[in-house]
Amino acid sequence: MDNVRIGIVGCGAIAQVHHAPNLKELWHLYDLNSVCDVSAQAAAHVADRFDIPAHFTDYAAFLASDIEAVVFCQTDPKTDYVLQALDAGKHVFVEKPVCFNLDEISAMVSAQERAGVVGQAGYMKVYDPAFEVVAAEAADMDVRFVQIHHLHPTNDLHLAQFDVQRFDDVPAAVIQETVAARRAALVHALGTAPPDSVARAFFLLSGSMIHDLYGLRHIMGVPTRIHNVDIWQEGRAVTFQVEYANGARCNGTWIDLPDLWDFKETLEVCADDKRVTLKYPTGFSRGQLSEVTVQEIDANGMTVARTPAIDWASAFIREMQAFHGCIREGRECRTPLSEVHHDVGLIINLIKSHLGNG
């Protein structure tokens, strides 16, 4: 099969735990030729560790190297870097959060269309075999109520299970520029600078609960109404309720429990006669399967619960297999950049609703 020559921007945890090893595992689909990071030590470490031929701190030189596609997993915001790659004719895979406001995603989609290349969002849970089981079950249900529930410990608890190397050689000016760019993107999204607690909630929705939001969209569609949004614990906790075109409602919860080992992320889809529950492991894991439970009443009136067997395939692996299929075989992208505006827009509207101007 015709391998795609690919490079990675950002050599932090998600690159070390998933993208670099996964792309090497997919040796029959990809040639991982280069990595780029503002930390020279991080770029050199990842290149050496995963036997990658070239490493860069100069992004222009990276784009000029022998690559056809780029995986973006650096510290946000990513927009300017993605636009440069698209303008250079590269296929792009953009880890979540793709961006923070609607103008940014519009610019990316326009640049992608001009270049005629593939643009895929890093929405890996859509590729989870367990999610596919739930989506298939839900397709035949008259859904009345949905619940997404996310209890989130600090990532450090789970990253400690891996050999993730961190480096402190990022120039101070780069850090300051990144902080300023994040703040500017936030203000652009909301039209004003919100309180610090609300800003914190905005970024946790964009960076963590985004998985729950896009998964829910794939099953239920785009919400038609926001009923309420509450932010507390200085922005470390968010709850909301939204409504869909069929009248179904969803309660969503994201709570920061930093010192609790047990990660809990669930999606529960309910009809009058059936309930389907999906339980995810933390994204910073390898080899742990998601779990599905289906509860209903059988033809004999007996209450039954079944747990469908879940394929062992990794969601992270499958999304990169899909990316290759889009590039080489012209397959339709399941998580295109062109749909990201639904999720960015929902997050903005949730925050604006809380502020009272939604």
CSV table of C-alpha atoms in Angstrom, one decimal:
chain,number,residue,atom,x,y,z
A,1,MET,CA,0.0,0.0,0.0
A,2,ASP,CA,1.2,3.5,-0.8
A,3,ASN,CA,2.5,4.9,2.5
A,4,VAL,CA,1.7,8.5,3.5
A,5,ARG,CA,4.8,10.6,4.5
A,6,ILE,CA,3.7,12.2,7.7
A,7,GLY,CA,5.1,14.5,10.4
A,8,ILE,CA,4.0,15.5,13.9
A,9,VAL,CA,3.9,19.0,15.4
A,10,GLY,CA,4.1,18.9,19.2
A,11,CYS,CA,6.1,16.3,21.1
A,12,GLY,CA,4.3,16.2,24.4
A,13,ALA,CA,2.2,13.6,26.2
A,14,ILE,CA,-0.3,12.7,23.4
A,15,ALA,CA,2.4,12.4,20.9
A,16,GLN,CA,4.6,10.2,23.1
A,17,VAL,CA,1.7,8.0,24.4
A,18,HIS,CA,-0.3,7.7,21.2
A,19,HIS,CA,0.5,9.4,18.0
A,20,ALA,CA,4.2,8.6,17.6
A,21,PRO,CA,4.0,4.9,18.6
A,22,ASN,CA,0.7,4.4,16.7
A,23,LEU,CA,2.1,5.8,13.5
A,24,LYS,CA,5.2,3.5,13.8
A,25,GLU,CA,2.8,0.6,14.4
A,26,LEU,CA,1.0,1.5,11.2
A,27,TRP,CA,4.3,1.1,9.3
A,28,HIS,CA,2.3,-0.3,6.3
A,29,LEU,CA,0.3,2.9,6.0
A,30,TYR,CA,2.7,5.7,7.1
A,31,ASP,CA,6.3,6.8,7.0
A,32,LEU,CA,6.8,9.0,10.1
A,33,ASN,CA,9.5,11.2,8.7
A,34,SER,CA,9.8,14.2,11.1
A,35,VAL,CA,8.7,15.9,14.2
A,36,CYS,CA,8.6,19.5,15.2
A,37,ASP,CA,8.4,21.3,18.6
A,38,VAL,CA,9.4,24.6,20.1
A,39,SER,CA,11.4,22.6,22.6
A,40,ALA,CA,14.5,21.4,20.9
A,41,GLN,CA,15.0,18.8,23.6
A,42,ALA,CA,11.5,17.4,23.2
A,43,ALA,CA,11.8,17.2,19.4
A,44,ALA,CA,15.2,15.4,19.7
A,45,HIS,CA,14.0,13.0,22.3
A,46,VAL,CA,10.9,11.9,20.4
A,47,ALA,CA,12.9,11.6,17.2
A,48,ASP,CA,15.5,9.4,18.9
A,49,ARG,CA,13.0,7.4,20.9
A,50,PHE,CA,10.8,6.5,18.0
A,51,ASP,CA,13.5,6.3,15.3
A,52,ILE,CA,12.2,9.3,13.3
A,53,PRO,CA,14.7,10.6,10.7
A,54,ALA,CA,14.4,14.3,11.2
A,55,HIS,CA,13.4,16.8,14.0
A,56,PHE,CA,12.9,20.5,13.8
A,57,THR,CA,12.2,23.6,15.9
A,58,ASP,CA,11.8,25.7,12.8
A,59,TYR,CA,8.2,25.2,11.6
A,60,ALA,CA,8.9,26.5,8.1
A,61,ALA,CA,11.7,24.0,7.7
A,62,PHE,CA,9.5,21.2,8.9
A,63,LEU,CA,6.8,22.1,6.4
A,64,ALA,CA,9.4,22.2,3.6
A,65,SER,CA,10.6,18.7,4.5
A,66,ASP,CA,9.5,15.5,2.7
A,67,ILE,CA,6.0,15.2,4.2
A,68,GLU,CA,2.5,15.0,2.7
A,69,ALA,CA,0.5,15.2,5.9
A,70,VAL,CA,0.8,16.7,9.4
A,71,VAL,CA,-0.6,15.6,12.8
A,72,PHE,CA,-1.1,18.7,15.0
A,73,CYS,CA,-1.0,18.0,18.8
A,74,GLN,CA,0.9,20.9,20.2
A,75,THR,CA,-0.3,23.4,22.9
A,76,ASP,CA,-3.2,25.5,21.6
A,77,PRO,CA,-4.1,27.5,19.7
A,78,LYS,CA,-3.1,25.6,16.6
A,79,THR,CA,-4.9,27.7,13.9
A,80,ASP,CA,-2.0,29.7,12.4
A,81,TYR,CA,0.1,26.5,12.1
A,82,VAL,CA,-2.7,24.5,10.5
A,83,LEU,CA,-3.4,27.3,8.0
A,84,GLN,CA,0.3,27.4,7.0
A,85,ALA,CA,0.2,23.6,6.4
A,86,LEU,CA,-3.0,23.8,4.4
A,87,ASP,CA,-1.5,26.7,2.3
A,88,ALA,CA,1.5,24.4,1.7
A,89,GLY,CA,-0.8,21.7,0.3
A,90,LYS,CA,-0.5,19.3,3.3
A,91,HIS,CA,-3.2,17.0,4.5
A,92,VAL,CA,-4.0,17.9,8.2
A,93,PHE,CA,-5.0,15.9,11.2
A,94,VAL,CA,-5.8,18.3,14.1
A,95,GLU,CA,-6.1,17.1,17.6
A,96,LYS,CA,-8.8,18.5,19.8
A,97,PRO,CA,-9.4,21.2,20.5
A,98,VAL,CA,-9.2,22.1,16.9
A,99,CYS,CA,-9.8,25.8,17.7
A,100,PHE,CA,-11.7,28.1,20.0
A,101,ASN,CA,-13.9,30.4,17.7
A,102,LEU,CA,-16.0,30.2,14.6
A,103,ASP,CA,-13.8,32.5,12.5
A,104,GLU,CA,-10.8,30.2,13.0
A,105,ILE,CA,-12.6,27.1,11.9
A,106,SER,CA,-14.1,28.9,8.9
A,107,ALA,CA,-10.6,30.0,7.9
A,108,MET,CA,-9.3,26.4,8.2
A,109,VAL,CA,-12.2,24.9,6.1
A,110,SER,CA,-11.7,27.6,3.4
A,111,ALA,CA,-8.0,26.9,3.3
A,112,GLN,CA,-8.6,23.2,3.1
A,113,GLU,CA,-11.1,23.6,0.2
A,114,ARG,CA,-8.6,25.8,-1.7
A,115,ALA,CA,-5.9,23.2,-1.2
A,116,GLY,CA,-8.1,20.3,-2.1
A,117,VAL,CA,-6.6,18.2,0.8
A,118,VAL,CA,-8.0,16.1,3.7
A,119,GLY,CA,-8.8,17.8,7.0
A,120,GLN,CA,-9.6,15.5,9.8
A,121,ALA,CA,-10.4,16.5,13.4
A,122,GLY,CA,-8.9,14.3,16.2
A,123,TYR,CA,-12.3,13.1,17.4
A,124,MET,CA,-11.1,9.7,18.3
A,125,LYS,CA,-14.1,8.5,20.3
A,126,VAL,CA,-16.2,8.3,17.1
A,127,TYR,CA,-13.8,5.6,16.0
A,128,ASP,CA,-14.1,3.6,19.2
A,129,PRO,CA,-15.7,0.2,18.4
A,130,ALA,CA,-17.9,0.6,21.5
A,131,PHE,CA,-19.2,4.0,20.4
A,132,GLU,CA,-20.1,2.4,17.1
A,133,VAL,CA,-22.1,-0.3,18.9
A,134,VAL,CA,-24.0,2.4,20.9
A,135,ALA,CA,-24.7,4.5,17.8
A,136,ALA,CA,-26.1,1.5,16.1
A,137,GLU,CA,-28.3,0.7,19.1
A,138,ALA,CA,-29.5,4.3,19.4
A,139,ALA,CA,-30.4,4.5,15.7
A,140,ASP,CA,-33.4,2.3,16.4
A,141,MET,CA,-34.5,4.0,19.6
A,142,ASP,CA,-37.0,6.7,20.2
A,143,VAL,CA,-34.6,8.6,22.5
A,144,ARG,CA,-36.2,10.5,25.3
A,145,PHE,CA,-33.3,11.4,27.6
A,146,VAL,CA,-29.5,11.4,27.3
A,147,GLN,CA,-26.9,11.9,30.0
A,148,ILE,CA,-23.2,12.6,29.6
A,149,HIS,CA,-21.2,12.4,32.8
A,150,HIS,CA,-17.5,13.2,33.1
A,151,LEU,CA,-15.6,13.0,36.4
A,152,HIS,CA,-12.0,14.0,35.6
A,153,PRO,CA,-8.9,13.4,37.8
A,154,THR,CA,-5.7,15.2,36.9
A,155,ASN,CA,-4.1,13.6,33.8
A,156,ASP,CA,-0.8,13.2,35.8
A,157,LEU,CA,-2.3,10.3,37.7
A,158,HIS,CA,-2.7,8.3,34.4
A,159,LEU,CA,0.3,9.7,32.6
A,160,ALA,CA,2.4,8.3,35.5
A,161,GLN,CA,1.8,4.9,34.0
A,162,PHE,CA,3.9,5.8,30.9
A,163,ASP,CA,7.4,7.1,30.3
A,164,VAL,CA,6.4,10.6,29.3
A,165,GLN,CA,9.4,12.9,29.2
A,166,ARG,CA,9.0,16.7,29.8
A,167,PHE,CA,11.5,19.4,29.1
A,168,ASP,CA,11.9,23.0,30.3
A,169,ASP,CA,13.7,24.6,27.3
A,170,VAL,CA,10.7,26.3,25.7
A,171,PRO,CA,11.6,30.0,25.3
A,172,ALA,CA,9.8,32.3,27.7
A,173,ALA,CA,8.7,34.5,24.8
A,174,VAL,CA,7.0,31.5,23.1
A,175,ILE,CA,5.1,30.7,26.4
A,176,GLN,CA,4.0,34.3,26.7
A,177,GLU,CA,2.8,34.4,23.0
A,178,THR,CA,0.8,31.2,23.5
A,179,VAL,CA,-0.9,32.5,26.6
A,180,ALA,CA,-1.8,35.7,24.8
A,181,ALA,CA,-3.1,33.9,21.8
A,182,ARG,CA,-5.3,31.7,23.9
A,183,ARG,CA,-6.7,34.7,25.6
A,184,ALA,CA,-7.3,36.5,22.3
A,185,ALA,CA,-9.1,33.5,20.9
A,186,LEU,CA,-11.3,33.3,23.9
A,187,VAL,CA,-12.2,37.0,23.8
A,188,HIS,CA,-12.9,36.7,20.0
A,189,ALA,CA,-15.2,33.8,20.7
A,190,LEU,CA,-17.2,35.5,23.4
A,191,GLY,CA,-16.9,39.1,22.4
A,192,THR,CA,-15.6,40.1,25.8
A,193,ALA,CA,-13.1,39.0,28.4
A,194,PRO,CA,-15.0,36.7,30.9
A,195,PRO,CA,-14.2,36.1,34.6
A,196,ASP,CA,-11.4,33.8,35.1
A,197,SER,CA,-13.7,31.0,36.3
A,198,VAL,CA,-15.7,31.2,33.1
A,199,ALA,CA,-12.6,31.2,31.0
A,200,ARG,CA,-11.4,28.1,32.8
A,201,ALA,CA,-14.8,26.4,32.1
A,202,PHE,CA,-14.6,27.4,28.4
A,203,PHE,CA,-11.2,25.8,28.0
A,204,LEU,CA,-12.1,22.6,29.9
A,205,LEU,CA,-15.2,22.2,27.7
A,206,SER,CA,-13.1,22.8,24.6
A,207,GLY,CA,-10.2,20.5,25.7
A,208,SER,CA,-11.9,17.7,27.6
A,209,MET,CA,-15.7,17.6,27.4
A,210,ILE,CA,-15.4,18.2,23.7
A,211,HIS,CA,-15.2,14.3,23.4
A,212,ASP,CA,-18.7,14.0,25.0
A,213,LEU,CA,-20.1,16.8,22.9
A,214,TYR,CA,-19.1,15.6,19.5
A,215,GLY,CA,-20.0,12.0,20.3
A,216,LEU,CA,-23.4,13.2,21.4
A,217,ARG,CA,-23.8,15.2,18.1
A,218,HIS,CA,-23.1,12.0,16.1
A,219,ILE,CA,-25.9,10.3,17.8
A,220,MET,CA,-28.5,13.0,18.5
A,221,GLY,CA,-27.6,15.8,16.0
A,222,VAL,CA,-27.2,19.5,16.9
A,223,PRO,CA,-29.1,20.8,20.0
A,224,THR,CA,-32.0,23.2,19.2
A,225,ARG,CA,-32.1,24.8,22.6
A,226,ILE,CA,-30.0,25.4,25.7
A,227,HIS,CA,-32.1,25.3,28.9
A,228,ASN,CA,-29.6,26.0,31.6
A,229,VAL,CA,-25.9,26.2,32.3
A,230,ASP,CA,-24.1,26.4,35.7
A,231,ILE,CA,-20.4,26.9,36.4
A,232,TRP,CA,-19.0,26.6,39.8
A,233,GLN,CA,-15.9,25.5,41.8
A,234,GLU,CA,-14.0,28.4,40.2
A,235,GLY,CA,-14.7,27.0,36.7
A,236,ARG,CA,-13.7,23.5,37.5
A,237,ALA,CA,-17.3,22.2,37.3
A,238,VAL,CA,-20.0,22.6,34.7
A,239,THR,CA,-23.5,21.2,34.3
A,240,PHE,CA,-26.0,22.0,31.5
A,241,GLN,CA,-29.2,20.8,29.9
A,242,VAL,CA,-29.9,21.0,26.1
A,243,GLU,CA,-32.9,20.0,24.0
A,244,TYR,CA,-33.0,18.3,20.6
A,245,ALA,CA,-35.5,18.5,17.7
A,246,ASN,CA,-37.4,15.4,18.8
A,247,GLY,CA,-38.0,16.9,22.3
A,248,ALA,CA,-35.3,14.7,24.0
A,249,ARG,CA,-33.1,16.4,26.5
A,250,CYS,CA,-29.5,15.9,27.6
A,251,ASN,CA,-28.0,16.6,31.0
A,252,GLY,CA,-24.3,17.1,30.9
A,253,THR,CA,-21.8,17.1,33.7
A,254,TRP,CA,-18.0,17.8,33.9
A,255,ILE,CA,-16.4,17.8,37.3
A,256,ASP,CA,-12.7,18.2,38.2
A,257,LEU,CA,-11.8,15.7,40.9
A,258,PRO,CA,-8.0,16.1,40.7
A,259,ASP,CA,-6.8,13.7,43.4
A,260,LEU,CA,-9.2,10.8,42.6
A,261,TRP,CA,-7.7,8.0,40.6
A,262,ASP,CA,-11.0,6.7,39.2
A,263,PHE,CA,-11.7,8.3,35.9
A,264,LYS,CA,-15.4,8.2,34.9
A,265,GLU,CA,-16.8,9.2,31.5
A,266,THR,CA,-20.2,7.8,30.5
A,267,LEU,CA,-22.8,8.3,27.8
A,268,GLU,CA,-26.3,7.1,28.6
A,269,VAL,CA,-29.0,7.0,25.9
A,270,CYS,CA,-32.5,6.3,27.1
A,271,ALA,CA,-35.9,5.4,25.5
A,272,ASP,CA,-39.1,4.3,27.2
A,273,ASP,CA,-38.1,0.7,26.7
A,274,LYS,CA,-34.4,0.6,26.4
A,275,ARG,CA,-31.2,2.1,27.9
A,276,VAL,CA,-27.7,2.0,26.5
A,277,THR,CA,-24.7,3.0,28.6
A,278,LEU,CA,-21.2,3.5,27.3
A,279,LYS,CA,-18.3,3.8,29.7
A,280,TYR,CA,-14.9,5.1,28.4
A,281,PRO,CA,-11.5,4.6,29.9
A,282,THR,CA,-9.2,7.7,30.1
A,283,GLY,CA,-7.8,8.8,26.8
A,284,PHE,CA,-4.4,8.4,28.3
A,285,SER,CA,-4.5,4.6,28.3
A,286,ARG,CA,-3.5,1.9,25.9
A,287,GLY,CA,-5.3,-1.5,25.6
A,288,GLN,CA,-8.2,-0.6,27.8
A,289,LEU,CA,-11.6,-1.3,26.2
A,290,SER,CA,-14.7,0.8,26.5
A,291,GLU,CA,-17.7,-1.0,27.9
A,292,VAL,CA,-21.3,-1.1,26.7
A,293,THR,CA,-24.4,-2.3,28.6
A,294,VAL,CA,-27.8,-2.6,27.0
A,295,GLN,CA,-30.8,-2.9,29.3
A,296,GLU,CA,-34.3,-3.7,28.0
A,297,ILE,CA,-37.3,-6.1,28.4
A,298,ASP,CA,-37.4,-9.2,26.3
A,299,ALA,CA,-40.4,-10.8,24.5
A,300,ASN,CA,-41.2,-12.7,27.7
A,301,GLY,CA,-41.4,-9.6,29.8
A,302,MET,CA,-38.2,-10.3,31.5
A,303,THR,CA,-35.7,-7.5,32.4
A,304,VAL,CA,-32.4,-8.3,30.7
A,305,ALA,CA,-29.0,-6.7,30.4
A,306,ARG,CA,-26.5,-7.6,27.8
A,307,THR,CA,-22.9,-6.5,27.3
A,308,PRO,CA,-21.9,-6.7,23.6
A,309,ALA,CA,-18.4,-7.9,22.9
A,310,ILE,CA,-16.2,-5.0,21.9
A,311,ASP,CA,-13.5,-5.3,19.2
A,312,TRP,CA,-10.0,-4.8,20.6
A,313,ALA,CA,-9.1,-2.2,18.0
A,314,SER,CA,-7.8,1.1,19.4
A,315,ALA,CA,-9.8,4.2,18.6
A,316,PHE,CA,-6.5,6.1,18.1
A,317,ILE,CA,-5.3,3.5,15.7
A,318,ARG,CA,-8.6,3.4,13.8
A,319,GLU,CA,-8.7,7.2,13.3
A,320,MET,CA,-5.3,7.1,11.7
A,321,GLN,CA,-6.3,4.2,9.5
A,322,ALA,CA,-9.3,6.3,8.4
A,323,PHE,CA,-7.1,9.3,7.8
A,324,HIS,CA,-5.0,7.2,5.4
A,325,GLY,CA,-8.1,5.9,3.6
A,326,CYS,CA,-9.3,9.5,3.1
A,327,ILE,CA,-5.9,10.5,1.6
A,328,ARG,CA,-5.1,7.5,-0.5
A,329,GLU,CA,-8.5,6.1,-1.4
A,330,GLY,CA,-10.7,9.2,-1.3
A,331,ARG,CA,-12.9,7.9,1.4
A,332,GLU,CA,-15.4,10.2,3.1
A,333,CYS,CA,-14.0,11.6,6.4
A,334,ARG,CA,-16.1,10.7,9.4
A,335,THR,CA,-14.8,13.6,11.5
A,336,PRO,CA,-14.1,16.4,9.0
A,337,LEU,CA,-13.0,19.9,9.9
A,338,SER,CA,-16.1,21.1,8.2
A,339,GLU,CA,-18.3,19.8,11.0
A,340,VAL,CA,-16.2,21.2,13.9
A,341,HIS,CA,-18.1,24.5,13.9
A,342,HIS,CA,-21.1,22.7,15.4
A,343,ASP,CA,-19.0,21.8,18.5
A,344,VAL,CA,-17.2,25.2,18.7
A,345,GLY,CA,-20.5,27.0,18.4
A,346,LEU,CA,-22.2,24.9,21.1
A,347,ILE,CA,-19.4,25.6,23.6
A,348,ILE,CA,-19.6,29.3,22.8
A,349,ASN,CA,-23.3,29.3,23.3
A,350,LEU,CA,-23.2,27.3,26.5
A,351,ILE,CA,-20.8,29.9,28.0
A,352,LYS,CA,-22.8,32.8,26.7
A,353,SER,CA,-26.0,31.3,28.1
A,354,HIS,CA,-24.3,31.1,31.5
A,355,LEU,CA,-23.2,34.7,31.2
A,356,GLY,CA,-26.8,35.7,30.3
A,357,ASN,CA,-26.3,36.8,26.7
A,358,GLY,CA,-26.9,33.5,24.9
